[in-house]
Amino acid sequence: MEKLLRPDRFEADQNSPTAAKEWSHWKKLFQNYIAEAKLKEEDKLKVLINFLSHSVYDHISDCKDFSDAIKILDGIYIKPKNEIFARHLLATKKQLTSESIDQYLQSLKILAKECTFKAVSPSQYKDEYIRDAFINGIMSNSIRQRLLENDELSLERAVMQSRALEMAQKQSEAYSMPVESINHVNTEAEDEQSESMIAAIRQKCFFCGYDRHPRSSCPAREAVCRNCDKKGHFSKVCKLKKTQNSNKSNTTTSAFIANLACISANLPGALSKTVIKVRVNDMEANGLVDTGGSSSFIDDEFVQYHKIKVFPKKGQVVLASAEHSSHLKGFVCVDLSLQGHVYKDVKLSVLSKLCTDVLIGHDILQKHSKVEVTFGGPKSPLLICNMSSTAIEPNVIKPMPSFVIEPPRLFKNLASNCKPIAVKLRQYSEEDYTFIKDEIIKLLNENKCQYSMQTITLLGHQITNKSVSPDPDRLKPLLNLPPPKDAKSLKRVLGMFSHYSKWVRKFSDKIHNLILCKSFPMSSSAIADFESIKLDIANSVISSISGDEPLVVESDASNHALAATLSQNGRPIAFFSRSLSNCEKKHPSIEKEAYAIVEALRKWRHFLIGRQFKLITDQEAVSFMFNLKHSSKIKNDKIIRWRLELSCFSFDIQYRPGKENTVADTFSRVCAVVNNSNMLSDLHKSLCHPGVTRMFHWIKSKNLPFSIEDIKKLTSSCNVCAEVKPRFYKKQEGHLIKATSPFERLNIDFKGPIPSKTGNNYILTIVDEFSRFPFAIPCRDLSSATVIKCLSYLFSIFGMPAYIHSDRGAAFLSQELTTFLCTRGIATSRTTPYNPAGNGQVERYNGIIWKTVQLAIKTRGLKLEQWEAVIADALHSIRSLLCTATNCTPHERFFAHPRRSSNGGTLPSWLSCPGKVFIKKHVRASKYEPLVEEVDLVEVNPEYALVRYENGRESNVSLRDLAPVGDRTLYEEPSDRIDPKTTLQDTPTTSEPKEEMIQTDASTEGTSNELDGPRRTTRNKSTPKYLKDYVTN
């Protein structure tokens, strides 16, 4: 148990975000280990050090006690949790898009552990809830930060501390508020100007501030700045200080300008001419008419004071100078009343520190014909307008304003009734509009025109109101890809999905069901994952193509379709596929592959023209023909025309083997698996509704592209087949065989009455369930005493079984047989009434045994009454022949060894007839002599064989010394064969080889007389091969 509870070595980093969890888990494992090991207190520290890494041991190296070491480690790894912040995290926790309900609930439970909830009263619970809301809603981040420094904080203490901090902030701002005069001069700018002038005269080092020198000899090269803590420069030249100073000066200047603006606003001769009284939601306010502002604004303090609801809005307002800007805090919808004019639901942007309550801009002023502001100056009125209006005749279509200005000086001398004949902006009459409309209609084809379209498809994109998205036709081949119908199509689909796996979220989880799919049609879960991956690939399509990255076109063609894909950096852009016509299917494969490239470049011309891209094909010949670097002559006119058509593109073509071109190959073979179900249904009807087996055999004989799954689906859904050949409900049959070893369970039954001369008119059949080994015992009657006598004889030979099963015969139901079996510890069972199938195994063997007996009687020409004479042979054949249910013979399964019969064993075919065989040579002069020699096989029995040697001598040998010779004609040359009629007179002779031959024969055979002639035969003998170069007498 100690080995199971032994923890691993602890070496967690204390700065890791999971350090507390790792330490708490390891600490619990270590406590369980020492509790099981029952260690002494003085040994616990030693064991603890043994399980700590060297970096963790440094923290407790000075500890002398185990409890002190644990306390130090707890303080290092378990950081104190702020209860208020923990409850804030729990209250603001939202469910993520990738989280399920169970995962979200579990994360809430984990966050709740750090909130230290306690059993409190309702008032305490109310105070804690108000405290959390109070800290969460404070606008000052500094006050919230100081409050969160307290581990335990009550509502009263939080309020008191917040008041003190707020008062301290306000008093601190009073100390730092600048007191500037109107004649304030910014000295920082002068300092910077003087510094820049001095720097222009004498250059300084940027890093140390001294005279210019090489960087390698700079004294500040290894120095660390005190302002920014960066290495390489002194603090006196640090630019961070200047930035802070400039920000401070900008803040001072802006505050000074704001003060001046406020002072000016209160002056009687400044902005007071454009200040009017307005009502905002029936609340009186000061409004400033801003004739140069495009929008209207409202002060932030006014909104907060009157508690007007603010809606979120982000933006920046630029003032007269681009350097001065302010950020919006949102907008409000109010009812505005201005000198008797009411404006409902006016949107006013919220600005902080506005010089007035409401600033009225052009969005409200443009609703009036004009705005008059009286200044009382001595000069004539100043009219500000974008276009001068002149007086025209009263019969115009649009009404003119009531005032008419003086005509320009250029037309002073013209008569008052003079009319212009051509103007830049013309007011058309009704006749003009009709004429223009008729002329436009003549120029346009009405059948090709579409008006008031909400969506426009252009150059692979779909343009709608304020949005541009990829054209759905680019993804149509992918979204219409059907589920795989067989293993080959599934393999192609898996290859395509793996190609885009890095763009699919949780790809390994979604592809799991598809990889394990072994049967077709696929399960519903596999089809759902298939569709989900397709949608993920479609969602990963690039909407905006980068001009810096190269495009890749992959093409492929099959016997049924063309396909191509367009991608960039592995991400898909568009898919293309189309089926081939009947004429195109007869074209050569090279033309199909080339046509796939041409069709793809035609379709994506707007993407590819003017860009360098890569073209990938799995046909090496096409990659050579379309290579722009090759100028060899092509004899195919069609290929030449296609090559000229592609000359306007700039591409590099690359050959890729078909097994690696997975994506395009998948789409090109879609048509091969998408078959017309109507065609298969018509075939089924025309063939008079055959079954699955005959229909599939006919489909395969005609080489039609339908699978066995398609046929099963069709036949099961055919209404005519369901009516004429109904498939009634069939209860699932149980398995009768329950035995796990021989002679464990026996089935018994009687066969008879049978005519017999000996008076044995019945057969007691006993079958072993495990091995199907049968026993058939002739009996005179059906009494229980006969059954007990037969079983006793059987038990004395094979032992006691564990279980006996029978039908409900009187002999098997008797108390005498039941007592006999129970005293020997044998359990019994019986079939239900009128259910012979319950004892089906022995019932079947009754028929098998009797059929075998009848066949044996018929073969021997005996009468039926003489069946006892052949019962032993019938049982022998049944026990020795193969049982297809167990794939072995009953004897082998019952006794676990082959059964030997009087007919002997089976011999191989090369021993079944006379011929040449090899025999083992037991006596050899050396180990380099052949191991066997060739002899003639004369006669064979199951153990021995009679063979004849080359010299005519015959001998009995064991079968284990014989071996087949094989086919010599496979290795012999025609010139090597020796004709027995050929003499040896023409063979060149020498004396030395002859002597050597005689010596060799004498050494091997012991005598040379055996070579002179046969001892028992007078047949002519051919010369051995190894003597063909010698002369013999």
JSON list of N, CA and C in Angstrom, two decimals, residues 341-390:
[
{"chain": "A", "resi": 341, "resn": "HIS", "atom": "N", "xyz": [-39.33, 75.66, -30.17]},
{"chain": "A", "resi": 341, "resn": "HIS", "atom": "CA", "xyz": [-39.15, 74.51, -31.04]},
{"chain": "A", "resi": 341, "resn": "HIS", "atom": "C", "xyz": [-38.82, 73.28, -30.18]},
{"chain": "A", "resi": 342, "resn": "VAL", "atom": "N", "xyz": [-39.53, 72.19, -30.44]},
{"chain": "A", "resi": 342, "resn": "VAL", "atom": "CA", "xyz": [-39.37, 70.97, -29.65]},
{"chain": "A", "resi": 342, "resn": "VAL", "atom": "C", "xyz": [-38.74, 69.90, -30.54]},
{"chain": "A", "resi": 343, "resn": "TYR", "atom": "N", "xyz": [-37.72, 69.23, -30.02]},
{"chain": "A", "resi": 343, "resn": "TYR", "atom": "CA", "xyz": [-37.04, 68.16, -30.74]},
{"chain": "A", "resi": 343, "resn": "TYR", "atom": "C", "xyz": [-37.14, 66.90, -29.88]},
{"chain": "A", "resi": 344, "resn": "LYS", "atom": "N", "xyz": [-37.79, 65.89, -30.42]},
{"chain": "A", "resi": 344, "resn": "LYS", "atom": "CA", "xyz": [-38.02, 64.64, -29.70]},
{"chain": "A", "resi": 344, "resn": "LYS", "atom": "C", "xyz": [-36.86, 63.67, -29.95]},
{"chain": "A", "resi": 345, "resn": "ASP", "atom": "N", "xyz": [-36.48, 63.00, -28.87]},
{"chain": "A", "resi": 345, "resn": "ASP", "atom": "CA", "xyz": [-35.45, 61.92, -28.94]},
{"chain": "A", "resi": 345, "resn": "ASP", "atom": "C", "xyz": [-34.20, 62.40, -29.67]},
{"chain": "A", "resi": 346, "resn": "VAL", "atom": "N", "xyz": [-33.63, 63.47, -29.19]},
{"chain": "A", "resi": 346, "resn": "VAL", "atom": "CA", "xyz": [-32.40, 64.01, -29.77]},
{"chain": "A", "resi": 346, "resn": "VAL", "atom": "C", "xyz": [-31.22, 63.31, -29.11]},
{"chain": "A", "resi": 347, "resn": "LYS", "atom": "N", "xyz": [-30.27, 62.87, -29.92]},
{"chain": "A", "resi": 347, "resn": "LYS", "atom": "CA", "xyz": [-29.06, 62.23, -29.41]},
{"chain": "A", "resi": 347, "resn": "LYS", "atom": "C", "xyz": [-28.00, 63.29, -29.17]},
{"chain": "A", "resi": 348, "resn": "LEU", "atom": "N", "xyz": [-27.59, 63.41, -27.91]},
{"chain": "A", "resi": 348, "resn": "LEU", "atom": "CA", "xyz": [-26.54, 64.35, -27.52]},
{"chain": "A", "resi": 348, "resn": "LEU", "atom": "C", "xyz": [-25.36, 63.55, -26.98]},
{"chain": "A", "resi": 349, "resn": "SER", "atom": "N", "xyz": [-24.18, 63.79, -27.52]},
{"chain": "A", "resi": 349, "resn": "SER", "atom": "CA", "xyz": [-22.98, 63.12, -27.04]},
{"chain": "A", "resi": 349, "resn": "SER", "atom": "C", "xyz": [-22.54, 63.75, -25.72]},
{"chain": "A", "resi": 350, "resn": "VAL", "atom": "N", "xyz": [-22.02, 62.91, -24.82]},
{"chain": "A", "resi": 350, "resn": "VAL", "atom": "CA", "xyz": [-21.64, 63.35, -23.48]},
{"chain": "A", "resi": 350, "resn": "VAL", "atom": "C", "xyz": [-20.15, 63.65, -23.48]},
{"chain": "A", "resi": 351, "resn": "LEU", "atom": "N", "xyz": [-19.79, 64.89, -23.07]},
{"chain": "A", "resi": 351, "resn": "LEU", "atom": "CA", "xyz": [-18.41, 65.33, -22.93]},
{"chain": "A", "resi": 351, "resn": "LEU", "atom": "C", "xyz": [-18.19, 65.84, -21.53]},
{"chain": "A", "resi": 352, "resn": "SER", "atom": "N", "xyz": [-17.02, 65.58, -21.00]},
{"chain": "A", "resi": 352, "resn": "SER", "atom": "CA", "xyz": [-16.70, 66.07, -19.66]},
{"chain": "A", "resi": 352, "resn": "SER", "atom": "C", "xyz": [-16.11, 67.48, -19.74]},
{"chain": "A", "resi": 353, "resn": "LYS", "atom": "N", "xyz": [-16.37, 68.27, -18.70]},
{"chain": "A", "resi": 353, "resn": "LYS", "atom": "CA", "xyz": [-15.85, 69.65, -18.57]},
{"chain": "A", "resi": 353, "resn": "LYS", "atom": "C", "xyz": [-16.24, 70.51, -19.75]},
{"chain": "A", "resi": 354, "resn": "LEU", "atom": "N", "xyz": [-17.50, 70.44, -20.15]},
{"chain": "A", "resi": 354, "resn": "LEU", "atom": "CA", "xyz": [-18.00, 71.28, -21.23]},
{"chain": "A", "resi": 354, "resn": "LEU", "atom": "C", "xyz": [-18.21, 72.70, -20.70]},
{"chain": "A", "resi": 355, "resn": "CYS", "atom": "N", "xyz": [-17.98, 73.71, -21.54]},
{"chain": "A", "resi": 355, "resn": "CYS", "atom": "CA", "xyz": [-18.06, 75.11, -21.09]},
{"chain": "A", "resi": 355, "resn": "CYS", "atom": "C", "xyz": [-19.49, 75.54, -20.80]},
{"chain": "A", "resi": 356, "resn": "THR", "atom": "N", "xyz": [-20.47, 74.75, -21.21]},
{"chain": "A", "resi": 356, "resn": "THR", "atom": "CA", "xyz": [-21.87, 75.06, -20.93]},
{"chain": "A", "resi": 356, "resn": "THR", "atom": "C", "xyz": [-22.62, 73.76, -20.75]},
{"chain": "A", "resi": 357, "resn": "ASP", "atom": "N", "xyz": [-23.92, 73.87, -20.42]},
{"chain": "A", "resi": 357, "resn": "ASP", "atom": "CA", "xyz": [-24.68, 72.64, -20.21]},
{"chain": "A", "resi": 357, "resn": "ASP", "atom": "C", "xyz": [-24.93, 71.89, -21.50]},
{"chain": "A", "resi": 358, "resn": "VAL", "atom": "N", "xyz": [-25.36, 72.59, -22.55]},
{"chain": "A", "resi": 358, "resn": "VAL", "atom": "CA", "xyz": [-25.69, 71.98, -23.83]},
{"chain": "A", "resi": 358, "resn": "VAL", "atom": "C", "xyz": [-25.01, 72.78, -24.93]},
{"chain": "A", "resi": 359, "resn": "LEU", "atom": "N", "xyz": [-24.34, 72.09, -25.84]},
{"chain": "A", "resi": 359, "resn": "LEU", "atom": "CA", "xyz": [-23.71, 72.71, -26.99]},
{"chain": "A", "resi": 359, "resn": "LEU", "atom": "C", "xyz": [-24.49, 72.28, -28.23]},
{"chain": "A", "resi": 360, "resn": "ILE", "atom": "N", "xyz": [-25.11, 73.26, -28.93]},
{"chain": "A", "resi": 360, "resn": "ILE", "atom": "CA", "xyz": [-26.00, 72.97, -30.06]},
{"chain": "A", "resi": 360, "resn": "ILE", "atom": "C", "xyz": [-25.21, 73.13, -31.34]},
{"chain": "A", "resi": 361, "resn": "GLY", "atom": "N", "xyz": [-25.15, 72.05, -32.15]},
{"chain": "A", "resi": 361, "resn": "GLY", "atom": "CA", "xyz": [-24.39, 72.06, -33.38]},
{"chain": "A", "resi": 361, "resn": "GLY", "atom": "C", "xyz": [-25.27, 71.99, -34.61]},
{"chain": "A", "resi": 362, "resn": "HIS", "atom": "N", "xyz": [-24.63, 71.64, -35.75]},
{"chain": "A", "resi": 362, "resn": "HIS", "atom": "CA", "xyz": [-25.34, 71.64, -37.03]},
{"chain": "A", "resi": 362, "resn": "HIS", "atom": "C", "xyz": [-26.42, 70.57, -37.12]},
{"chain": "A", "resi": 363, "resn": "ASP", "atom": "N", "xyz": [-26.30, 69.46, -36.37]},
{"chain": "A", "resi": 363, "resn": "ASP", "atom": "CA", "xyz": [-27.31, 68.40, -36.47]},
{"chain": "A", "resi": 363, "resn": "ASP", "atom": "C", "xyz": [-28.68, 68.89, -36.04]},
{"chain": "A", "resi": 364, "resn": "ILE", "atom": "N", "xyz": [-28.75, 69.96, -35.20]},
{"chain": "A", "resi": 364, "resn": "ILE", "atom": "CA", "xyz": [-30.02, 70.56, -34.81]},
{"chain": "A", "resi": 364, "resn": "ILE", "atom": "C", "xyz": [-30.29, 71.83, -35.61]},
{"chain": "A", "resi": 365, "resn": "LEU", "atom": "N", "xyz": [-29.25, 72.61, -35.87]},
{"chain": "A", "resi": 365, "resn": "LEU", "atom": "CA", "xyz": [-29.44, 73.88, -36.57]},
{"chain": "A", "resi": 365, "resn": "LEU", "atom": "C", "xyz": [-29.87, 73.67, -38.03]},
{"chain": "A", "resi": 366, "resn": "GLN", "atom": "N", "xyz": [-29.48, 72.53, -38.65]},
{"chain": "A", "resi": 366, "resn": "GLN", "atom": "CA", "xyz": [-29.82, 72.32, -40.05]},
{"chain": "A", "resi": 366, "resn": "GLN", "atom": "C", "xyz": [-31.30, 72.06, -40.28]},
{"chain": "A", "resi": 367, "resn": "LYS", "atom": "N", "xyz": [-32.06, 71.89, -39.21]},
{"chain": "A", "resi": 367, "resn": "LYS", "atom": "CA", "xyz": [-33.49, 71.71, -39.35]},
{"chain": "A", "resi": 367, "resn": "LYS", "atom": "C", "xyz": [-34.22, 73.05, -39.57]},
{"chain": "A", "resi": 368, "resn": "HIS", "atom": "N", "xyz": [-33.49, 74.12, -39.45]},
{"chain": "A", "resi": 368, "resn": "HIS", "atom": "CA", "xyz": [-34.07, 75.45, -39.67]},
{"chain": "A", "resi": 368, "resn": "HIS", "atom": "C", "xyz": [-33.53, 76.02, -40.99]},
{"chain": "A", "resi": 369, "resn": "SER", "atom": "N", "xyz": [-34.33, 76.91, -41.58]},
{"chain": "A", "resi": 369, "resn": "SER", "atom": "CA", "xyz": [-33.92, 77.52, -42.85]},
{"chain": "A", "resi": 369, "resn": "SER", "atom": "C", "xyz": [-32.72, 78.44, -42.67]},
{"chain": "A", "resi": 370, "resn": "LYS", "atom": "N", "xyz": [-32.66, 79.16, -41.58]},
{"chain": "A", "resi": 370, "resn": "LYS", "atom": "CA", "xyz": [-31.51, 80.01, -41.31]},
{"chain": "A", "resi": 370, "resn": "LYS", "atom": "C", "xyz": [-31.47, 80.32, -39.82]},
{"chain": "A", "resi": 371, "resn": "VAL", "atom": "N", "xyz": [-30.26, 80.74, -39.36]},
{"chain": "A", "resi": 371, "resn": "VAL", "atom": "CA", "xyz": [-30.04, 81.11, -37.97]},
{"chain": "A", "resi": 371, "resn": "VAL", "atom": "C", "xyz": [-29.49, 82.53, -37.96]},
{"chain": "A", "resi": 372, "resn": "GLU", "atom": "N", "xyz": [-30.16, 83.40, -37.24]},
{"chain": "A", "resi": 372, "resn": "GLU", "atom": "CA", "xyz": [-29.76, 84.80, -37.20]},
{"chain": "A", "resi": 372, "resn": "GLU", "atom": "C", "xyz": [-29.18, 85.12, -35.83]},
{"chain": "A", "resi": 373, "resn": "VAL", "atom": "N", "xyz": [-27.98, 85.73, -35.87]},
{"chain": "A", "resi": 373, "resn": "VAL", "atom": "CA", "xyz": [-27.31, 86.17, -34.65]},
{"chain": "A", "resi": 373, "resn": "VAL", "atom": "C", "xyz": [-27.00, 87.66, -34.81]},
{"chain": "A", "resi": 374, "resn": "THR", "atom": "N", "xyz": [-27.53, 88.49, -33.96]},
{"chain": "A", "resi": 374, "resn": "THR", "atom": "CA", "xyz": [-27.36, 89.95, -34.05]},
{"chain": "A", "resi": 374, "resn": "THR", "atom": "C", "xyz": [-26.19, 90.38, -33.18]},
{"chain": "A", "resi": 375, "resn": "PHE", "atom": "N", "xyz": [-25.20, 91.03, -33.85]},
{"chain": "A", "resi": 375, "resn": "PHE", "atom": "CA", "xyz": [-24.05, 91.54, -33.13]},
{"chain": "A", "resi": 375, "resn": "PHE", "atom": "C", "xyz": [-24.06, 93.08, -33.01]},
{"chain": "A", "resi": 376, "resn": "GLY", "atom": "N", "xyz": [-24.82, 93.75, -33.88]},
{"chain": "A", "resi": 376, "resn": "GLY", "atom": "CA", "xyz": [-24.91, 95.22, -33.82]},
{"chain": "A", "resi": 376, "resn": "GLY", "atom": "C", "xyz": [-23.69, 95.92, -34.39]},
{"chain": "A", "resi": 377, "resn": "GLY", "atom": "N", "xyz": [-22.98, 95.30, -35.32]},
{"chain": "A", "resi": 377, "resn": "GLY", "atom": "CA", "xyz": [-21.79, 95.91, -35.90]},
{"chain": "A", "resi": 377, "resn": "GLY", "atom": "C", "xyz": [-22.15, 96.94, -36.96]},
{"chain": "A", "resi": 378, "resn": "PRO", "atom": "N", "xyz": [-21.18, 97.76, -37.36]},
{"chain": "A", "resi": 378, "resn": "PRO", "atom": "CA", "xyz": [-21.47, 98.83, -38.33]},
{"chain": "A", "resi": 378, "resn": "PRO", "atom": "C", "xyz": [-21.56, 98.35, -39.77]},
{"chain": "A", "resi": 379, "resn": "LYS", "atom": "N", "xyz": [-20.98, 97.19, -40.12]},
{"chain": "A", "resi": 379, "resn": "LYS", "atom": "CA", "xyz": [-20.96, 96.74, -41.50]},
{"chain": "A", "resi": 379, "resn": "LYS", "atom": "C", "xyz": [-22.25, 96.05, -41.87]},
{"chain": "A", "resi": 380, "resn": "SER", "atom": "N", "xyz": [-22.38, 95.80, -43.22]},
{"chain": "A", "resi": 380, "resn": "SER", "atom": "CA", "xyz": [-23.58, 95.14, -43.73]},
{"chain": "A", "resi": 380, "resn": "SER", "atom": "C", "xyz": [-23.62, 93.68, -43.29]},
{"chain": "A", "resi": 381, "resn": "PRO", "atom": "N", "xyz": [-24.82, 93.06, -43.36]},
{"chain": "A", "resi": 381, "resn": "PRO", "atom": "CA", "xyz": [-24.92, 91.65, -42.92]},
{"chain": "A", "resi": 381, "resn": "PRO", "atom": "C", "xyz": [-24.00, 90.74, -43.72]},
{"chain": "A", "resi": 382, "resn": "LEU", "atom": "N", "xyz": [-23.46, 89.73, -43.03]},
{"chain": "A", "resi": 382, "resn": "LEU", "atom": "CA", "xyz": [-22.57, 88.74, -43.64]},
{"chain": "A", "resi": 382, "resn": "LEU", "atom": "C", "xyz": [-23.35, 87.45, -43.83]},
{"chain": "A", "resi": 383, "resn": "LEU", "atom": "N", "xyz": [-23.47, 87.02, -45.09]},
{"chain": "A", "resi": 383, "resn": "LEU", "atom": "CA", "xyz": [-24.22, 85.82, -45.41]},
{"chain": "A", "resi": 383, "resn": "LEU", "atom": "C", "xyz": [-23.23, 84.69, -45.67]},
{"chain": "A", "resi": 384, "resn": "ILE", "atom": "N", "xyz": [-23.37, 83.62, -44.92]},
{"chain": "A", "resi": 384, "resn": "ILE", "atom": "CA", "xyz": [-22.51, 82.44, -45.08]},
{"chain": "A", "resi": 384, "resn": "ILE", "atom": "C", "xyz": [-23.35, 81.34, -45.71]},
{"chain": "A", "resi": 385, "resn": "CYS", "atom": "N", "xyz": [-23.01, 80.93, -46.96]},
{"chain": "A", "resi": 385, "resn": "CYS", "atom": "CA", "xyz": [-23.79, 79.91, -47.67]},
{"chain": "A", "resi": 385, "resn": "CYS", "atom": "C", "xyz": [-22.86, 79.23, -48.66]},
{"chain": "A", "resi": 386, "resn": "ASN", "atom": "N", "xyz": [-23.18, 78.00, -49.02]},
{"chain": "A", "resi": 386, "resn": "ASN", "atom": "CA", "xyz": [-22.32, 77.27, -49.94]},
{"chain": "A", "resi": 386, "resn": "ASN", "atom": "C", "xyz": [-22.61, 77.60, -51.40]},
{"chain": "A", "resi": 387, "resn": "MET", "atom": "N", "xyz": [-23.71, 78.20, -51.72]},
{"chain": "A", "resi": 387, "resn": "MET", "atom": "CA", "xyz": [-24.06, 78.53, -53.10]},
{"chain": "A", "resi": 387, "resn": "MET", "atom": "C", "xyz": [-25.00, 79.73, -53.12]},
{"chain": "A", "resi": 388, "resn": "SER", "atom": "N", "xyz": [-24.74, 80.64, -53.99]},
{"chain": "A", "resi": 388, "resn": "SER", "atom": "CA", "xyz": [-25.64, 81.80, -54.13]},
{"chain": "A", "resi": 388, "resn": "SER", "atom": "C", "xyz": [-26.87, 81.41, -54.90]},
{"chain": "A", "resi": 389, "resn": "SER", "atom": "N", "xyz": [-28.00, 81.90, -54.44]},
{"chain": "A", "resi": 389, "resn": "SER", "atom": "CA", "xyz": [-29.27, 81.59, -55.11]},
{"chain": "A", "resi": 389, "resn": "SER", "atom": "C", "xyz": [-29.72, 82.81, -55.87]},
{"chain": "A", "resi": 390, "resn": "THR", "atom": "N", "xyz": [-30.20, 82.64, -57.03]},
{"chain": "A", "resi": 390, "resn": "THR", "atom": "CA", "xyz": [-30.69, 83.73, -57.88]},
{"chain": "A", "resi": 390, "resn": "THR", "atom": "C", "xyz": [-32.17, 83.58, -58.09]}
]
